[in-house]
mmCIF file of C-alpha atoms in Angstrom:
data_model
loop_
_atom_site.group_PDB
_atom_site.id
_atom_site.type_symbol
_atom_site.label_atom_id
_atom_site.label_comp_id
_atom_site.label_asym_id
_atom_site.label_seq_id
_atom_site.Cartn_x
_atom_site.Cartn_y
_atom_site.Cartn_z
ATOM 1 C CA UNK U 1 -9.665 66.006 110.617
ATOM 2 C CA UNK U 2 -12.359 67.281 112.929
ATOM 3 C CA UNK U 3 -15.127 65.251 111.271
ATOM 4 C CA UNK U 4 -17.724 63.660 113.547
ATOM 5 C CA UNK U 5 -17.036 59.926 113.774
ATOM 6 C CA UNK U 6 -19.378 58.980 116.612
ATOM 7 C CA UNK U 7 -21.864 56.956 114.528
ATOM 8 C CA UNK U 8 -19.118 55.181 112.565
ATOM 9 C CA UNK U 9 -17.172 54.232 115.696
ATOM 10 C CA UNK U 10 -20.318 53.165 117.542
ATOM 11 C CA UNK U 11 -21.375 50.950 114.618
ATOM 12 C CA UNK U 12 -17.901 49.385 114.495
ATOM 13 C CA UNK U 13 -17.911 48.809 118.253
ATOM 14 C CA UNK U 14 -21.417 47.275 118.148
ATOM 15 C CA UNK U 15 -20.243 44.931 115.355
ATOM 16 C CA UNK U 16 -17.259 43.929 117.499
ATOM 17 C CA UNK U 17 -19.548 43.362 120.470
ATOM 18 C CA UNK U 18 -21.806 41.115 118.360
ATOM 19 C CA UNK U 19 -18.779 39.062 117.260
ATOM 20 C CA UNK U 20 -16.941 38.829 120.585
ATOM 21 C CA UNK U 21 -19.512 39.306 123.340
ATOM 22 C CA UNK U 22 -17.303 42.035 124.836
ATOM 23 C CA UNK U 23 -18.276 45.590 125.793
ATOM 24 C CA UNK U 24 -16.240 48.492 124.389
ATOM 25 C CA UNK U 25 -15.818 52.116 125.447
ATOM 26 C CA UNK U 26 -13.705 55.047 124.285
ATOM 27 C CA UNK U 27 -12.921 57.672 126.906
ATOM 28 C CA UNK U 28 -11.773 61.213 126.166
ATOM 29 C CA UNK U 29 -9.585 61.873 129.196
ATOM 30 C CA UNK U 30 -11.838 60.445 131.957
ATOM 31 C CA UNK U 31 -15.210 60.787 130.181
ATOM 32 C CA UNK U 32 -16.981 57.968 128.364
ATOM 33 C CA UNK U 33 -17.787 59.352 124.883
ATOM 34 C CA UNK U 34 -18.562 56.244 122.811
ATOM 35 C CA UNK U 35 -19.655 52.957 124.340
ATOM 36 C CA UNK U 36 -21.589 49.767 123.818
ATOM 37 C CA UNK U 37 -22.582 49.817 127.498
ATOM 38 C CA UNK U 38 -26.175 50.807 128.188
ATOM 39 C CA UNK U 39 -27.831 52.304 131.238
ATOM 40 C CA UNK U 40 -29.372 49.585 133.375
ATOM 41 C CA UNK U 41 -32.884 48.692 132.176
ATOM 42 C CA UNK U 42 -32.779 50.979 129.110
ATOM 43 C CA UNK U 43 -31.500 51.107 125.537
ATOM 44 C CA UNK U 44 -29.713 54.381 126.269
ATOM 45 C CA UNK U 45 -25.943 54.341 125.907
ATOM 46 C CA UNK U 46 -23.927 55.060 129.046
ATOM 47 C CA UNK U 47 -22.100 58.143 127.702
ATOM 48 C CA UNK U 48 -20.876 61.279 129.482
ATOM 49 C CA UNK U 49 -20.034 59.357 132.629
ATOM 50 C CA UNK U 50 -16.564 59.427 134.141
ATOM 51 C CA UNK U 51 -14.075 56.789 135.156
ATOM 52 C CA UNK U 52 -12.853 56.759 138.734
ATOM 53 C CA UNK U 53 -9.830 58.869 139.614
ATOM 54 C CA UNK U 54 -7.884 55.636 140.326
ATOM 55 C CA UNK U 55 -8.452 54.400 136.782
ATOM 56 C CA UNK U 56 -7.816 57.804 135.194
ATOM 57 C CA UNK U 57 -4.607 58.327 137.211
ATOM 58 C CA UNK U 58 -3.284 54.890 136.299
ATOM 59 C CA UNK U 59 -4.265 54.740 132.636
ATOM 60 C CA UNK U 60 -4.427 58.322 131.327
ATOM 61 C CA UNK U 61 -2.001 60.151 133.601
ATOM 62 C CA UNK U 62 0.269 57.140 134.197
ATOM 63 C CA UNK U 63 0.108 55.900 130.567
ATOM 64 C CA UNK U 64 -0.282 52.338 131.867
ATOM 65 C CA UNK U 65 -2.627 49.470 130.979
ATOM 66 C CA UNK U 66 -4.944 48.344 133.761
ATOM 67 C CA UNK U 67 -6.770 45.043 134.325
ATOM 68 C CA UNK U 68 -9.535 45.000 136.940
ATOM 69 C CA UNK U 69 -11.550 41.855 137.611
ATOM 70 C CA UNK U 70 -14.846 42.206 139.435
ATOM 71 C CA UNK U 71 -15.726 45.774 138.442
ATOM 72 C CA UNK U 72 -19.440 46.622 138.688
ATOM 73 C CA UNK U 73 -20.927 48.853 135.990
ATOM 74 C CA UNK U 74 -24.673 49.543 135.977
ATOM 75 C CA UNK U 75 -25.319 46.540 138.207
ATOM 76 C CA UNK U 76 -23.318 44.054 136.129
ATOM 77 C CA UNK U 77 -20.011 42.582 137.264
ATOM 78 C CA UNK U 78 -17.239 42.728 134.608
ATOM 79 C CA UNK U 79 -13.660 41.702 134.052
ATOM 80 C CA UNK U 80 -12.234 44.856 132.445
ATOM 81 C CA UNK U 81 -9.101 46.080 130.721
ATOM 82 C CA UNK U 82 -8.169 49.723 130.140
ATOM 83 C CA UNK U 83 -5.492 50.899 127.739
ATOM 84 C CA UNK U 84 -4.266 54.456 127.115
ATOM 85 C CA UNK U 85 -5.039 56.136 123.774
ATOM 86 C CA UNK U 86 -2.525 58.631 122.381
ATOM 87 C CA UNK U 87 -2.301 61.289 119.709
ATOM 88 C CA UNK U 88 0.329 60.964 116.979
ATOM 89 C CA UNK U 89 2.747 62.974 119.145
ATOM 90 C CA UNK U 90 2.402 60.451 122.009
ATOM 91 C CA UNK U 91 0.225 62.623 124.231
ATOM 92 C CA UNK U 92 -2.284 60.463 126.088
ATOM 93 C CA UNK U 93 -5.760 61.881 125.479
ATOM 94 C CA UNK U 94 -7.990 59.121 126.753
ATOM 95 C CA UNK U 95 -8.366 55.403 127.096
ATOM 96 C CA UNK U 96 -10.027 52.361 125.593
ATOM 97 C CA UNK U 97 -12.085 50.007 127.739
ATOM 98 C CA UNK U 98 -12.887 46.371 126.993
ATOM 99 C CA UNK U 99 -15.013 44.361 129.408
ATOM 100 C CA UNK U 100 -16.532 40.893 129.652
ATOM 101 C CA UNK U 101 -19.545 40.063 131.771
ATOM 102 C CA UNK U 102 -18.171 38.090 134.722
ATOM 103 C CA UNK U 103 -21.138 35.694 134.675
ATOM 104 C CA UNK U 104 -20.028 34.345 131.265
ATOM 105 C CA UNK U 105 -16.515 33.793 132.590
ATOM 106 C CA UNK U 106 -17.820 32.053 135.710
ATOM 107 C CA UNK U 107 -20.117 29.850 133.603
ATOM 108 C CA UNK U 108 -17.133 28.800 131.486
ATOM 109 C CA UNK U 109 -15.062 28.093 134.602
ATOM 110 C CA UNK U 110 -17.861 25.955 136.066
ATOM 111 C CA UNK U 111 -18.330 24.075 132.779
ATOM 112 C CA UNK U 112 -14.605 23.338 132.417
ATOM 113 C CA UNK U 113 -14.383 22.383 136.106
ATOM 114 C CA UNK U 114 -17.262 19.948 135.638
ATOM 115 C CA UNK U 115 -15.530 18.355 132.663
ATOM 116 C CA UNK U 116 -12.273 18.037 134.631
ATOM 117 C CA UNK U 117 -14.073 16.450 137.580
ATOM 118 C CA UNK U 118 -15.772 13.970 135.236
ATOM 119 C CA UNK U 119 -12.515 13.039 133.511
ATOM 120 C CA UNK U 120 -10.788 12.705 136.891
ATOM 121 C CA UNK U 121 -13.526 10.385 138.134
ATOM 122 C CA UNK U 122 -13.168 8.191 135.030
ATOM 123 C CA UNK U 123 -9.394 8.035 135.485
ATOM 124 C CA UNK U 124 -9.754 7.106 139.169
ATOM 125 C CA UNK U 125 -12.250 4.329 138.363
ATOM 126 C CA UNK U 126 -9.947 2.998 135.607
ATOM 127 C CA UNK U 127 -6.938 3.017 137.965
ATOM 128 C CA UNK U 128 -8.916 1.223 140.671
ATOM 129 C CA UNK U 129 -10.056 -1.419 138.155
ATOM 130 C CA UNK U 130 -6.473 -1.956 136.954
ATOM 131 C CA UNK U 131 -5.295 -2.200 140.561
ATOM 132 C CA UNK U 132 -7.951 -4.781 141.404
ATOM 133 C CA UNK U 133 -7.070 -6.866 138.317
ATOM 134 C CA UNK U 134 -3.334 -6.710 139.103
ATOM 135 C CA UNK U 135 -4.032 -7.644 142.719
ATOM 136 C CA UNK U 136 -6.180 -10.639 141.687
ATOM 137 C CA UNK U 137 -3.489 -11.851 139.276
ATOM 138 C CA UNK U 138 -0.792 -11.510 141.945
ATOM 139 C CA UNK U 139 -2.988 -13.247 144.526
ATOM 140 C CA UNK U 140 -3.661 -16.192 142.164
ATOM 141 C CA UNK U 141 0.076 -16.589 141.517
ATOM 142 C CA UNK U 142 0.826 -16.450 145.248
ATOM 143 C CA UNK U 143 -1.827 -19.135 145.913
ATOM 144 C CA UNK U 144 -0.227 -21.426 143.283
ATOM 145 C CA UNK U 145 3.225 -20.865 144.796
ATOM 146 C CA UNK U 146 1.852 -21.595 148.272
ATOM 147 C CA UNK U 147 0.194 -24.813 147.060
ATOM 148 C CA UNK U 148 3.423 -25.947 145.382
ATOM 149 C CA UNK U 149 5.455 -25.235 148.523
ATOM 150 C CA UNK U 150 2.830 -27.082 150.586
ATOM 151 C CA UNK U 151 3.139 -30.158 148.323
ATOM 152 C CA UNK U 152 6.945 -30.152 148.631
ATOM 153 C CA UNK U 153 6.699 -29.627 152.410
ATOM 154 C CA UNK U 154 4.391 -32.632 152.747
ATOM 155 C CA UNK U 155 7.033 -34.789 151.090
ATOM 156 C CA UNK U 156 5.888 -34.787 147.469
ATOM 157 C CA UNK U 157 9.239 -34.143 145.836
ATOM 158 C CA UNK U 158 7.862 -34.903 142.367
ATOM 159 C CA UNK U 159 5.638 -31.834 142.376
ATOM 160 C CA UNK U 160 6.088 -29.900 139.167
ATOM 161 C CA UNK U 161 6.681 -26.177 139.414
ATOM 162 C CA UNK U 162 4.655 -24.417 136.729
ATOM 163 C CA UNK U 163 6.740 -22.346 134.323
ATOM 164 C CA UNK U 164 4.399 -19.342 134.739
ATOM 165 C CA UNK U 165 5.278 -19.260 138.474
ATOM 166 C CA UNK U 166 8.961 -18.887 137.693
ATOM 167 C CA UNK U 167 8.553 -16.013 135.202
#
């Protein structure tokens, strides 16, 4: 116990970030102590900054998870999730933060929406084509029936009724 673990945790968190594309932070109480977040325009980690009192009250003091879409950190919009971190005795001593850049989520939403619109358009065209074909078939049958009735009406009682008109 009491050994410095900053470098080990930071390396682990950077590996996770490389694999998942998510940002990670460990807070001690309300203070960011280890993070993959960097100060805007630099390679300097965003440590020794504090979470808002709303977040700290909810997560650390209230021992409750918190999801916040649309949170801006260093000029970037994130979808974030905070979770309390506890000692072995259950005492909450801080929180863990995981965040995803909102632009990646929006890009995925737009891509999936585009695919859905394309598929919907194909389905609509297919349904219209099937409707037109069914309508043409029904119209042809109605024209044959009308012609047969016209023959009978004009006195041609020997007119044959096609079997396909009866079915």
